[in-house]
Amino acid sequence: MNAPEPQVIRMYEARQEIYPREAKGRYASLRWLCVWLTQLAFYGLPWLTWNGRQAVLFDLTTRKFYLFGLVLWPQDFIYLAALLIICAWLLFLVTAVAGRVWCGFACPQTVYTEIFLWIERKIEGPRSARMALAKQGPSLRKFSKRTAKHLAWGLVALWTGFTFVGYFTPIKVLGAESFTLAFGPWEWFWVLFYALATYGNAGWLREQVCKYMCPYARFQSSMFDRDTLIVTYDAKRGEPRGKVAKDTGLSVNGGSCIDCTMCVQVCPTGIDIRNGLQYECIGCAACVDACNSVMDKVEQPRGLIRYSTDRALATGMSAQDIRRRAMRPRVLIYTAGLLLVVIAVASSLVLRTPLKMDVIRDRGSMGREVDGGAIENVYRLQIMNTTEQPHRYRIVAAGLPGLVLATTDEVTLAGTETRAVPIRLRAPHGAGQAGSNKITVQLTALDDPALTVKETAVFIVPR
Amino acid sequence: MSDFTNNFWNLYIVVLTVLGVLGCAVLLYSQSKYKVAKHNGPVGTTGHVWDEDLTELNTPMPRWWMWMFYLTIVFGIAYLFLYPGLGSYAGKLGWNSAKEYKAELAKADSEYGPLFEKYRQQDLKAVAADPQAHAIGERLFLTYCAQCHGSDARGNKGFPNLTDKDWLHGGAPETIKQTIMNGRHGVMPAMGAALGSDKDIENVAHYVLSLSGSAASDPIKSVFGKSKFSACMACHGAGGVGNQAMGAPNLSDKTWLYGGSAETIMETIRKGRDNTMPAFGDFLGESKVHVLSAYVWSLSNETK
Ligand code: SF4
Ligand code: SF4
C-alpha cells in the first residue's frame, strides 16, 4: 500500500468577504428603529443642558459623574457595580427568553455595521453590484466609489469618536476646539482611537467581531435551553427542498423550501440557517424577513424560517404553548434577581444624602485638659457637599453630658466643595469615663434638614 | 543587593527574556501550518486522532488573528528596546519613575507656582487678610503642621500652642516665617547638678511657680528657691520673663509647654528639655512657607 500523499493544514485562514443582501420586512424595520433610538440617544445626549452644565458628563479630572440631576462622586462607585450587575441580569433574562436579540438588534457592533452597510449600499449599490465591483480590476470608477465609501465611513467614525469624547470633556468646548484642531493630547488620542475602532469594527471586521472576539457569543449558550426563542428553519415543512414547481408554489421535491438561498444571501454572518442552530447566528432575523417575502411570492404561508424554540420544533407546539413555556423556573429566577437588584439600587439612590462627612480624630494628642478641668479633643471633619448648591451647615456633637463645640458650630461650603474643618469638642470635668467614649457628630444643612449626616467618633478622657 | 551588582543575574534575565520572546515566535510559526496525511471528504481535520477514530476538526482562526500575535511580539521587542525591562538595560527613552515623579512635581509647580509667587510678593499681613490665601494656608497647615501642633493649632505637651500671644521666639510675622523656614532648636540644659540637692530643685520650682502668681507655690520654699534662681537668670532673665532672642520661655505667665505643676517643673530643671522644630524651607519652598506663615500669624491676630 502506498503512503497517502501529505497535505498542508493551515490553522489560520484568510477571511471570506460577505456581501449581505438587504433584507426588508418586520424585523429589518425593528432593527432600524433600534438604530435610530440608540443613535439619537448616543449622539444627542451630550448636547443637552441641565443646571447650566452638560446634562450627562463624566468629568474624570474632578472625578464627578453628572447624570441630569444626579451627581455621582468616587464614593458612589458602588452604583457602577450595581449598574453592571443589572446589565448582567438583564442579559441573562433576555437571553433565556429570546436568545440573541441583543446581538441582532441593539448591540453597537450590529448597529454601526447596519449604518456602514447602508452607506456601502448607497455608494456601491446592492449585493450583486458590490460583488461585481470587488471582482473588477482597478479602474477609476472603482477607485472613486471606494474612496467615497471610506470617506463617508471615516466621517461617521470621526463624529462617533468626537461624540464619545464629548461624554468626558464638555462637548461644546470640544466642538469649539475642533475648529482649530486644538484638542489636548488625550482628546486627540481618544477621538482618533474611538473613530478607528468604529471604522475598523463596522467597516472591516463586522461578523469577525461576533465570531471571534465577542465574549458574550462564547458564553450565551449557557443561558439557552430548549425553550429559548431562536431563529429556526422548519425542516419538517421545508424539506425535501428543490426548485420551485410552477403550479403549487412548493418545490419540485414537495417541501416548502424552494432553495432560492435568499436566507443565506441576507445573513450578515454568512451562514445557512437551514443547517440548524449555529453559534455564528446573531439572531438578527434577516433570514426570517427574506424567507417570508419569498413565501409571499410563491403564495405559501409565512414562517418557514421563524422565531421558535427547540422544543416547539420537535413537538410541534403552538405559539401559545411557546409563550406559556416562557414562564419557566430559570426565567422566574432571573426576573426575581433582576427585580431585587433594581429595587435595592433605586431605594438606595432615593435615600442617598448628597452630603458626606468623615470624622478624623487628631492622633497627636489624646485629650487635653483646659481651664476648670474640662477635657478637649481635636477632630478634623472631612466634609463633602455633593450638591451643586452652597449650603450652611450646623455641627452638633452628642453622646456625653455637657459635650459642646469649643470652636464655631457653623460652616459654609460652596457647591461640590470638599473641605477639612478642624473642630474642638469640650466635655466638662467628670463627664465620661477615663479612656475612650463613644460620641456622635452630626451635620445638618440649615436650609434643608433632610441634608443630615451623623457619624460616630471617639472622645478620649485622659486618665 | 550584591546579588544584583554581579552581572550574572543580569545576563540570566536578559537571556530568559530573549529566549521567551523568540520561543513565542517559533511556536507561533511552527503551529500555524503543518503536514498531515491526505484525507478525503468534505471537511478537513487537523490529523489528530484519539481512541482509534476520534478526529479533531480544523476550523481555522482568521489570519488577521495570527498577525495580531506577531504584532504583539513586535510590540514586545519595541517595548524592551525603548523602556527598561531587559535586565539592567535602561531603555532608549531613558524613562524611569523618579523622572516621571519630578516631571509631575514640575507640572504642579508651574500650575500653582504663579499663585504662590503672587502672594510671596505681598506683605505677610496682607496675605493673612486674603481669604483664598487663608484657605490655602489652612490646607498646608493641616497637611504639614497638624501632626505636632494639632488640627486646631493649639499644640500639645511639648508642642507650642500657636493660637495664643505667647511666643518662644517672637510672634512677628517675619519671625514666624523664619521659624518655619529654618526650624528652631530649643535646649534647656539639665540644671540638676548645678542647683544642688533635690531640696534645692524643689525650692527653685516653687519660686518659678510664684513668678506666675500660681496658688500652688509654697511661699517658704519659694523664698529659699529665689537665691538659687540666679543660675537660671542668664537665659530666663532676672524676673523670669524669658528671652525671645534665644528662645527662653517666659516663666512669669501661665503658659507652660510641658505643664505647670511643681513636679513637671522639677523634672524640667533636673533633666533639661530638648525641642526641635524642623526646617521646612527646603522642603516646601519659600513661597509656600510665606502663605503658611501668614496663616499661622493670623491664628493669634485679628486680620479683618
Ligand atoms: S442565520 Fe438568520 S438570524 Fe442568524 S445571523 Fe444569519 S440572518 Fe441573522
Ligand atoms: S429563503 Fe426560504 S425558501 Fe429560500 S432558501 Fe431560504 S429557506 Fe428556502
PDB file of N, CA and C in Angstrom, chain B residues 190-271:
ATOM      1  N   ALA B 190      20.221  70.543  81.449  1.00  0.00           N
ATOM      2  CA  ALA B 190      19.897  69.907  82.729  1.00  0.00           C
ATOM      3  C   ALA B 190      20.595  70.704  83.834  1.00  0.00           C
ATOM      4  N   MET B 191      19.780  71.235  84.778  1.00  0.00           N
ATOM      5  CA  MET B 191      20.344  72.106  85.810  1.00  0.00           C
ATOM      6  C   MET B 191      20.446  71.419  87.167  1.00  0.00           C
ATOM      7  N   GLY B 192      20.069  70.168  87.195  1.00  0.00           N
ATOM      8  CA  GLY B 192      20.022  69.462  88.475  1.00  0.00           C
ATOM      9  C   GLY B 192      21.322  69.566  89.250  1.00  0.00           C
ATOM     10  N   ALA B 193      22.449  69.202  88.624  1.00  0.00           N
ATOM     11  CA  ALA B 193      23.749  69.194  89.303  1.00  0.00           C
ATOM     12  C   ALA B 193      24.148  70.607  89.722  1.00  0.00           C
ATOM     13  N   ALA B 194      23.872  71.583  88.864  1.00  0.00           N
ATOM     14  CA  ALA B 194      24.279  72.946  89.155  1.00  0.00           C
ATOM     15  C   ALA B 194      23.535  73.523  90.357  1.00  0.00           C
ATOM     16  N   LEU B 195      22.291  73.151  90.517  1.00  0.00           N
ATOM     17  CA  LEU B 195      21.475  73.727  91.578  1.00  0.00           C
ATOM     18  C   LEU B 195      21.728  73.079  92.926  1.00  0.00           C
ATOM     19  N   GLY B 196      22.125  71.831  92.905  1.00  0.00           N
ATOM     20  CA  GLY B 196      22.405  71.167  94.178  1.00  0.00           C
ATOM     21  C   GLY B 196      21.459  70.026  94.455  1.00  0.00           C
ATOM     22  N   SER B 197      20.966  69.972  95.703  1.00  0.00           N
ATOM     23  CA  SER B 197      20.180  68.823  96.158  1.00  0.00           C
ATOM     24  C   SER B 197      18.764  68.848  95.576  1.00  0.00           C
ATOM     25  N   ASP B 198      18.071  67.768  95.792  1.00  0.00           N
ATOM     26  CA  ASP B 198      16.664  67.682  95.409  1.00  0.00           C
ATOM     27  C   ASP B 198      15.851  68.802  96.057  1.00  0.00           C
ATOM     28  N   LYS B 199      16.218  69.081  97.289  1.00  0.00           N
ATOM     29  CA  LYS B 199      15.520  70.119  98.056  1.00  0.00           C
ATOM     30  C   LYS B 199      15.627  71.456  97.312  1.00  0.00           C
ATOM     31  N   ASP B 200      16.880  71.740  96.860  1.00  0.00           N
ATOM     32  CA  ASP B 200      17.119  72.996  96.150  1.00  0.00           C
ATOM     33  C   ASP B 200      16.263  73.073  94.886  1.00  0.00           C
ATOM     34  N   ILE B 201      16.206  71.958  94.182  1.00  0.00           N
ATOM     35  CA  ILE B 201      15.428  71.930  92.933  1.00  0.00           C
ATOM     36  C   ILE B 201      13.965  72.206  93.220  1.00  0.00           C
ATOM     37  N   GLU B 202      13.471  71.603  94.273  1.00  0.00           N
ATOM     38  CA  GLU B 202      12.070  71.812  94.635  1.00  0.00           C
ATOM     39  C   GLU B 202      11.833  73.281  94.983  1.00  0.00           C
ATOM     40  N   ASN B 203      12.791  73.849  95.728  1.00  0.00           N
ATOM     41  CA  ASN B 203      12.646  75.259  96.101  1.00  0.00           C
ATOM     42  C   ASN B 203      12.606  76.157  94.865  1.00  0.00           C
ATOM     43  N   VAL B 204      13.515  75.877  93.916  1.00  0.00           N
ATOM     44  CA  VAL B 204      13.535  76.701  92.695  1.00  0.00           C
ATOM     45  C   VAL B 204      12.222  76.554  91.937  1.00  0.00           C
ATOM     46  N   ALA B 205      11.731  75.326  91.857  1.00  0.00           N
ATOM     47  CA  ALA B 205      10.468  75.082  91.156  1.00  0.00           C
ATOM     48  C   ALA B 205       9.358  75.914  91.772  1.00  0.00           C
ATOM     49  N   HIS B 206       9.323  75.984  93.098  1.00  0.00           N
ATOM     50  CA  HIS B 206       8.263  76.761  93.743  1.00  0.00           C
ATOM     51  C   HIS B 206       8.460  78.253  93.522  1.00  0.00           C
ATOM     52  N   TYR B 207       9.727  78.674  93.460  1.00  0.00           N
ATOM     53  CA  TYR B 207       9.968  80.083  93.142  1.00  0.00           C
ATOM     54  C   TYR B 207       9.456  80.406  91.738  1.00  0.00           C
ATOM     55  N   VAL B 208       9.776  79.490  90.812  1.00  0.00           N
ATOM     56  CA  VAL B 208       9.320  79.679  89.423  1.00  0.00           C
ATOM     57  C   VAL B 208       7.796  79.777  89.377  1.00  0.00           C
ATOM     58  N   LEU B 209       7.150  78.910  90.151  1.00  0.00           N
ATOM     59  CA  LEU B 209       5.676  78.953  90.194  1.00  0.00           C
ATOM     60  C   LEU B 209       5.206  80.315  90.722  1.00  0.00           C
ATOM     61  N   SER B 210       5.910  80.817  91.714  1.00  0.00           N
ATOM     62  CA  SER B 210       5.484  82.084  92.305  1.00  0.00           C
ATOM     63  C   SER B 210       5.591  83.227  91.296  1.00  0.00           C
ATOM     64  N   LEU B 211       6.528  83.080  90.342  1.00  0.00           N
ATOM     65  CA  LEU B 211       6.701  84.147  89.346  1.00  0.00           C
ATOM     66  C   LEU B 211       5.423  84.379  88.539  1.00  0.00           C
ATOM     67  N   SER B 212       4.696  83.299  88.287  1.00  0.00           N
ATOM     68  CA  SER B 212       3.472  83.459  87.517  1.00  0.00           C
ATOM     69  C   SER B 212       2.258  83.581  88.426  1.00  0.00           C
ATOM     70  N   GLY B 213       2.534  83.791  89.715  1.00  0.00           N
ATOM     71  CA  GLY B 213       1.435  84.012  90.636  1.00  0.00           C
ATOM     72  C   GLY B 213       0.581  82.781  90.867  1.00  0.00           C
ATOM     73  N   SER B 214       1.185  81.611  90.734  1.00  0.00           N
ATOM     74  CA  SER B 214       0.398  80.386  90.897  1.00  0.00           C
ATOM     75  C   SER B 214       0.089  80.142  92.371  1.00  0.00           C
ATOM     76  N   ALA B 215      -1.116  79.707  92.641  1.00  0.00           N
ATOM     77  CA  ALA B 215      -1.538  79.409  94.003  1.00  0.00           C
ATOM     78  C   ALA B 215      -0.829  78.170  94.528  1.00  0.00           C
ATOM     79  N   ALA B 216      -0.285  77.341  93.602  1.00  0.00           N
ATOM     80  CA  ALA B 216       0.360  76.108  94.041  1.00  0.00           C
ATOM     81  C   ALA B 216       1.737  76.365  94.639  1.00  0.00           C
ATOM     82  N   SER B 217       2.206  77.598  94.527  1.00  0.00           N
ATOM     83  CA  SER B 217       3.549  77.901  95.006  1.00  0.00           C
ATOM     84  C   SER B 217       3.579  77.991  96.541  1.00  0.00           C
ATOM     85  N   ASP B 218       4.537  77.266  97.142  1.00  0.00           N
ATOM     86  CA  ASP B 218       4.712  77.307  98.602  1.00  0.00           C
ATOM     87  C   ASP B 218       5.589  78.516  98.927  1.00  0.00           C
ATOM     88  N   PRO B 219       5.106  79.501  99.706  1.00  0.00           N
ATOM     89  CA  PRO B 219       5.850  80.748  99.921  1.00  0.00           C
ATOM     90  C   PRO B 219       7.211  80.505 100.571  1.00  0.00           C
ATOM     91  N   ILE B 220       7.317  79.560 101.537  1.00  0.00           N
ATOM     92  CA  ILE B 220       8.584  79.317 102.240  1.00  0.00           C
ATOM     93  C   ILE B 220       9.609  78.780 101.250  1.00  0.00           C
ATOM     94  N   LYS B 221       9.200  77.697 100.511  1.00  0.00           N
ATOM     95  CA  LYS B 221      10.129  77.073  99.566  1.00  0.00           C
ATOM     96  C   LYS B 221      10.549  78.100  98.522  1.00  0.00           C
ATOM     97  N   SER B 222       9.584  78.927  98.150  1.00  0.00           N
ATOM     98  CA  SER B 222       9.831  79.920  97.118  1.00  0.00           C
ATOM     99  C   SER B 222      10.919  80.895  97.562  1.00  0.00           C
ATOM    100  N   VAL B 223      10.890  81.279  98.816  1.00  0.00           N
ATOM    101  CA  VAL B 223      11.902  82.203  99.333  1.00  0.00           C
ATOM    102  C   VAL B 223      13.281  81.574  99.264  1.00  0.00           C
ATOM    103  N   PHE B 224      13.338  80.283  99.651  1.00  0.00           N
ATOM    104  CA  PHE B 224      14.628  79.595  99.567  1.00  0.00           C
ATOM    105  C   PHE B 224      15.081  79.443  98.131  1.00  0.00           C
ATOM    106  N   GLY B 225      14.115  79.225  97.252  1.00  0.00           N
ATOM    107  CA  GLY B 225      14.456  78.981  95.837  1.00  0.00           C
ATOM    108  C   GLY B 225      14.991  80.219  95.155  1.00  0.00           C
ATOM    109  N   LYS B 226      14.541  81.408  95.638  1.00  0.00           N
ATOM    110  CA  LYS B 226      14.867  82.637  94.942  1.00  0.00           C
ATOM    111  C   LYS B 226      16.378  82.818  94.773  1.00  0.00           C
ATOM    112  N   SER B 227      17.140  82.481  95.829  1.00  0.00           N
ATOM    113  CA  SER B 227      18.583  82.702  95.757  1.00  0.00           C
ATOM    114  C   SER B 227      19.213  81.787  94.712  1.00  0.00           C
ATOM    115  N   LYS B 228      18.683  80.570  94.622  1.00  0.00           N
ATOM    116  CA  LYS B 228      19.263  79.624  93.663  1.00  0.00           C
ATOM    117  C   LYS B 228      18.900  79.984  92.216  1.00  0.00           C
ATOM    118  N   PHE B 229      17.843  80.787  92.047  1.00  0.00           N
ATOM    119  CA  PHE B 229      17.350  81.090  90.694  1.00  0.00           C
ATOM    120  C   PHE B 229      18.374  81.853  89.861  1.00  0.00           C
ATOM    121  N   SER B 230      19.391  82.406  90.554  1.00  0.00           N
ATOM    122  CA  SER B 230      20.390  83.163  89.808  1.00  0.00           C
ATOM    123  C   SER B 230      21.023  82.316  88.708  1.00  0.00           C
ATOM    124  N   ALA B 231      21.077  81.003  88.887  1.00  0.00           N
ATOM    125  CA  ALA B 231      21.635  80.115  87.858  1.00  0.00           C
ATOM    126  C   ALA B 231      20.794  80.132  86.598  1.00  0.00           C
ATOM    127  N   CYS B 232      19.523  80.494  86.726  1.00  0.00           N
ATOM    128  CA  CYS B 232      18.605  80.444  85.582  1.00  0.00           C
ATOM    129  C   CYS B 232      18.532  81.776  84.853  1.00  0.00           C
ATOM    130  N   MET B 233      18.994  82.832  85.555  1.00  0.00           N
ATOM    131  CA  MET B 233      18.756  84.174  85.034  1.00  0.00           C
ATOM    132  C   MET B 233      19.437  84.440  83.704  1.00  0.00           C
ATOM    133  N   ALA B 234      20.578  83.755  83.471  1.00  0.00           N
ATOM    134  CA  ALA B 234      21.310  84.001  82.238  1.00  0.00           C
ATOM    135  C   ALA B 234      20.385  83.866  81.034  1.00  0.00           C
ATOM    136  N   CYS B 235      19.501  82.917  81.113  1.00  0.00           N
ATOM    137  CA  CYS B 235      18.579  82.722  79.988  1.00  0.00           C
ATOM    138  C   CYS B 235      17.223  83.363  80.236  1.00  0.00           C
ATOM    139  N   HIS B 236      16.645  83.057  81.400  1.00  0.00           N
ATOM    140  CA  HIS B 236      15.256  83.464  81.625  1.00  0.00           C
ATOM    141  C   HIS B 236      15.123  84.882  82.162  1.00  0.00           C
ATOM    142  N   GLY B 237      16.271  85.544  82.438  1.00  0.00           N
ATOM    143  CA  GLY B 237      16.212  86.911  82.903  1.00  0.00           C
ATOM    144  C   GLY B 237      15.907  87.008  84.379  1.00  0.00           C
ATOM    145  N   ALA B 238      16.122  88.207  84.901  1.00  0.00           N
ATOM    146  CA  ALA B 238      16.003  88.382  86.342  1.00  0.00           C
ATOM    147  C   ALA B 238      14.595  88.066  86.829  1.00  0.00           C
ATOM    148  N   GLY B 239      13.597  88.575  86.159  1.00  0.00           N
ATOM    149  CA  GLY B 239      12.229  88.335  86.622  1.00  0.00           C
ATOM    150  C   GLY B 239      11.631  87.067  86.011  1.00  0.00           C
ATOM    151  N   GLY B 240      12.459  86.281  85.323  1.00  0.00           N
ATOM    152  CA  GLY B 240      11.939  85.069  84.695  1.00  0.00           C
ATOM    153  C   GLY B 240      11.069  85.370  83.480  1.00  0.00           C
ATOM    154  N   VAL B 241      11.255  86.554  82.879  1.00  0.00           N
ATOM    155  CA  VAL B 241      10.382  86.934  81.760  1.00  0.00           C
ATOM    156  C   VAL B 241      10.837  86.322  80.438  1.00  0.00           C
ATOM    157  N   GLY B 242      11.944  85.575  80.472  1.00  0.00           N
ATOM    158  CA  GLY B 242      12.357  84.883  79.265  1.00  0.00           C
ATOM    159  C   GLY B 242      13.121  85.769  78.306  1.00  0.00           C
ATOM    160  N   ASN B 243      13.553  85.168  77.185  1.00  0.00           N
ATOM    161  CA  ASN B 243      14.324  85.910  76.208  1.00  0.00           C
ATOM    162  C   ASN B 243      14.050  85.325  74.840  1.00  0.00           C
ATOM    163  N   GLN B 244      13.301  86.068  74.047  1.00  0.00           N
ATOM    164  CA  GLN B 244      12.907  85.526  72.741  1.00  0.00           C
ATOM    165  C   GLN B 244      14.089  85.377  71.804  1.00  0.00           C
ATOM    166  N   ALA B 245      15.146  86.166  72.019  1.00  0.00           N
ATOM    167  CA  ALA B 245      16.308  86.071  71.134  1.00  0.00           C
ATOM    168  C   ALA B 245      16.934  84.690  71.217  1.00  0.00           C
ATOM    169  N   MET B 246      16.856  84.078  72.389  1.00  0.00           N
ATOM    170  CA  MET B 246      17.423  82.730  72.495  1.00  0.00           C
ATOM    171  C   MET B 246      16.354  81.663  72.727  1.00  0.00           C
ATOM    172  N   GLY B 247      15.129  82.050  72.643  1.00  0.00           N
ATOM    173  CA  GLY B 247      14.052  81.064  72.745  1.00  0.00           C
ATOM    174  C   GLY B 247      13.798  80.602  74.155  1.00  0.00           C
ATOM    175  N   ALA B 248      14.224  81.411  75.144  1.00  0.00           N
ATOM    176  CA  ALA B 248      13.981  81.014  76.529  1.00  0.00           C
ATOM    177  C   ALA B 248      12.571  81.422  76.934  1.00  0.00           C
ATOM    178  N   PRO B 249      11.764  80.485  77.406  1.00  0.00           N
ATOM    179  CA  PRO B 249      10.359  80.795  77.695  1.00  0.00           C
ATOM    180  C   PRO B 249      10.194  81.805  78.824  1.00  0.00           C
ATOM    181  N   ASN B 250       9.130  82.536  78.730  1.00  0.00           N
ATOM    182  CA  ASN B 250       8.700  83.417  79.793  1.00  0.00           C
ATOM    183  C   ASN B 250       8.122  82.558  80.919  1.00  0.00           C
ATOM    184  N   LEU B 251       8.698  82.667  82.129  1.00  0.00           N
ATOM    185  CA  LEU B 251       8.218  81.832  83.241  1.00  0.00           C
ATOM    186  C   LEU B 251       7.197  82.563  84.096  1.00  0.00           C
ATOM    187  N   SER B 252       6.948  83.856  83.743  1.00  0.00           N
ATOM    188  CA  SER B 252       6.076  84.639  84.620  1.00  0.00           C
ATOM    189  C   SER B 252       4.628  84.645  84.120  1.00  0.00           C
ATOM    190  N   ASP B 253       4.340  83.837  83.052  1.00  0.00           N
ATOM    191  CA  ASP B 253       2.930  83.758  82.632  1.00  0.00           C
ATOM    192  C   ASP B 253       2.391  82.365  82.932  1.00  0.00           C
ATOM    193  N   LYS B 254       1.166  82.146  82.556  1.00  0.00           N
ATOM    194  CA  LYS B 254       0.532  80.864  82.903  1.00  0.00           C
ATOM    195  C   LYS B 254       0.649  79.831  81.778  1.00  0.00           C
ATOM    196  N   THR B 255       1.433  80.128  80.758  1.00  0.00           N
ATOM    197  CA  THR B 255       1.570  79.209  79.644  1.00  0.00           C
ATOM    198  C   THR B 255       2.771  78.287  79.867  1.00  0.00           C
ATOM    199  N   TRP B 256       2.508  77.015  79.852  1.00  0.00           N
ATOM    200  CA  TRP B 256       3.578  76.041  80.082  1.00  0.00           C
ATOM    201  C   TRP B 256       3.637  75.046  78.957  1.00  0.00           C
ATOM    202  N   LEU B 257       4.831  74.886  78.401  1.00  0.00           N
ATOM    203  CA  LEU B 257       4.972  73.983  77.260  1.00  0.00           C
ATOM    204  C   LEU B 257       4.831  72.526  77.679  1.00  0.00           C
ATOM    205  N   TYR B 258       5.320  72.223  78.874  1.00  0.00           N
ATOM    206  CA  TYR B 258       5.273  70.814  79.309  1.00  0.00           C
ATOM    207  C   TYR B 258       4.324  70.602  80.476  1.00  0.00           C
ATOM    208  N   GLY B 259       3.707  71.657  80.978  1.00  0.00           N
ATOM    209  CA  GLY B 259       2.815  71.513  82.121  1.00  0.00           C
ATOM    210  C   GLY B 259       3.316  72.356  83.280  1.00  0.00           C
ATOM    211  N   GLY B 260       2.379  72.891  84.058  1.00  0.00           N
ATOM    212  CA  GLY B 260       2.733  73.862  85.081  1.00  0.00           C
ATOM    213  C   GLY B 260       2.672  73.341  86.497  1.00  0.00           C
ATOM    214  N   SER B 261       2.774  72.055  86.692  1.00  0.00           N
ATOM    215  CA  SER B 261       2.772  71.547  88.060  1.00  0.00           C
ATOM    216  C   SER B 261       4.204  71.555  88.615  1.00  0.00           C
ATOM    217  N   ALA B 262       4.343  71.581  89.927  1.00  0.00           N
ATOM    218  CA  ALA B 262       5.664  71.604  90.552  1.00  0.00           C
ATOM    219  C   ALA B 262       6.495  70.401  90.095  1.00  0.00           C
ATOM    220  N   GLU B 263       5.849  69.227  89.976  1.00  0.00           N
ATOM    221  CA  GLU B 263       6.571  68.014  89.590  1.00  0.00           C
ATOM    222  C   GLU B 263       7.158  68.150  88.189  1.00  0.00           C
ATOM    223  N   THR B 264       6.333  68.638  87.270  1.00  0.00           N
ATOM    224  CA  THR B 264       6.809  68.770  85.891  1.00  0.00           C
ATOM    225  C   THR B 264       7.956  69.757  85.816  1.00  0.00           C
ATOM    226  N   ILE B 265       7.821  70.880  86.557  1.00  0.00           N
ATOM    227  CA  ILE B 265       8.884  71.892  86.514  1.00  0.00           C
ATOM    228  C   ILE B 265      10.173  71.315  87.103  1.00  0.00           C
ATOM    229  N   MET B 266      10.038  70.540  88.182  1.00  0.00           N
ATOM    230  CA  MET B 266      11.229  69.907  88.766  1.00  0.00           C
ATOM    231  C   MET B 266      11.901  68.978  87.772  1.00  0.00           C
ATOM    232  N   GLU B 267      11.091  68.242  87.052  1.00  0.00           N
ATOM    233  CA  GLU B 267      11.652  67.317  86.062  1.00  0.00           C
ATOM    234  C   GLU B 267      12.403  68.087  84.984  1.00  0.00           C
ATOM    235  N   THR B 268      11.789  69.205  84.559  1.00  0.00           N
ATOM    236  CA  THR B 268      12.438  70.045  83.541  1.00  0.00           C
ATOM    237  C   THR B 268      13.787  70.545  84.038  1.00  0.00           C
ATOM    238  N   ILE B 269      13.812  71.031  85.289  1.00  0.00           N
ATOM    239  CA  ILE B 269      15.063  71.564  85.825  1.00  0.00           C
ATOM    240  C   ILE B 269      16.112  70.452  85.930  1.00  0.00           C
ATOM    241  N   ARG B 270      15.673  69.304  86.390  1.00  0.00           N
ATOM    242  CA  ARG B 270      16.601  68.219  86.660  1.00  0.00           C
ATOM    243  C   ARG B 270      17.218  67.680  85.366  1.00  0.00           C
ATOM    244  N   LYS B 271      16.358  67.380  84.402  1.00  0.00           N
ATOM    245  CA  LYS B 271      16.855  66.671  83.209  1.00  0.00           C
ATOM    246  C   LYS B 271      17.046  67.577  81.999  1.00  0.00           C
TER     247      LYS B 271
END
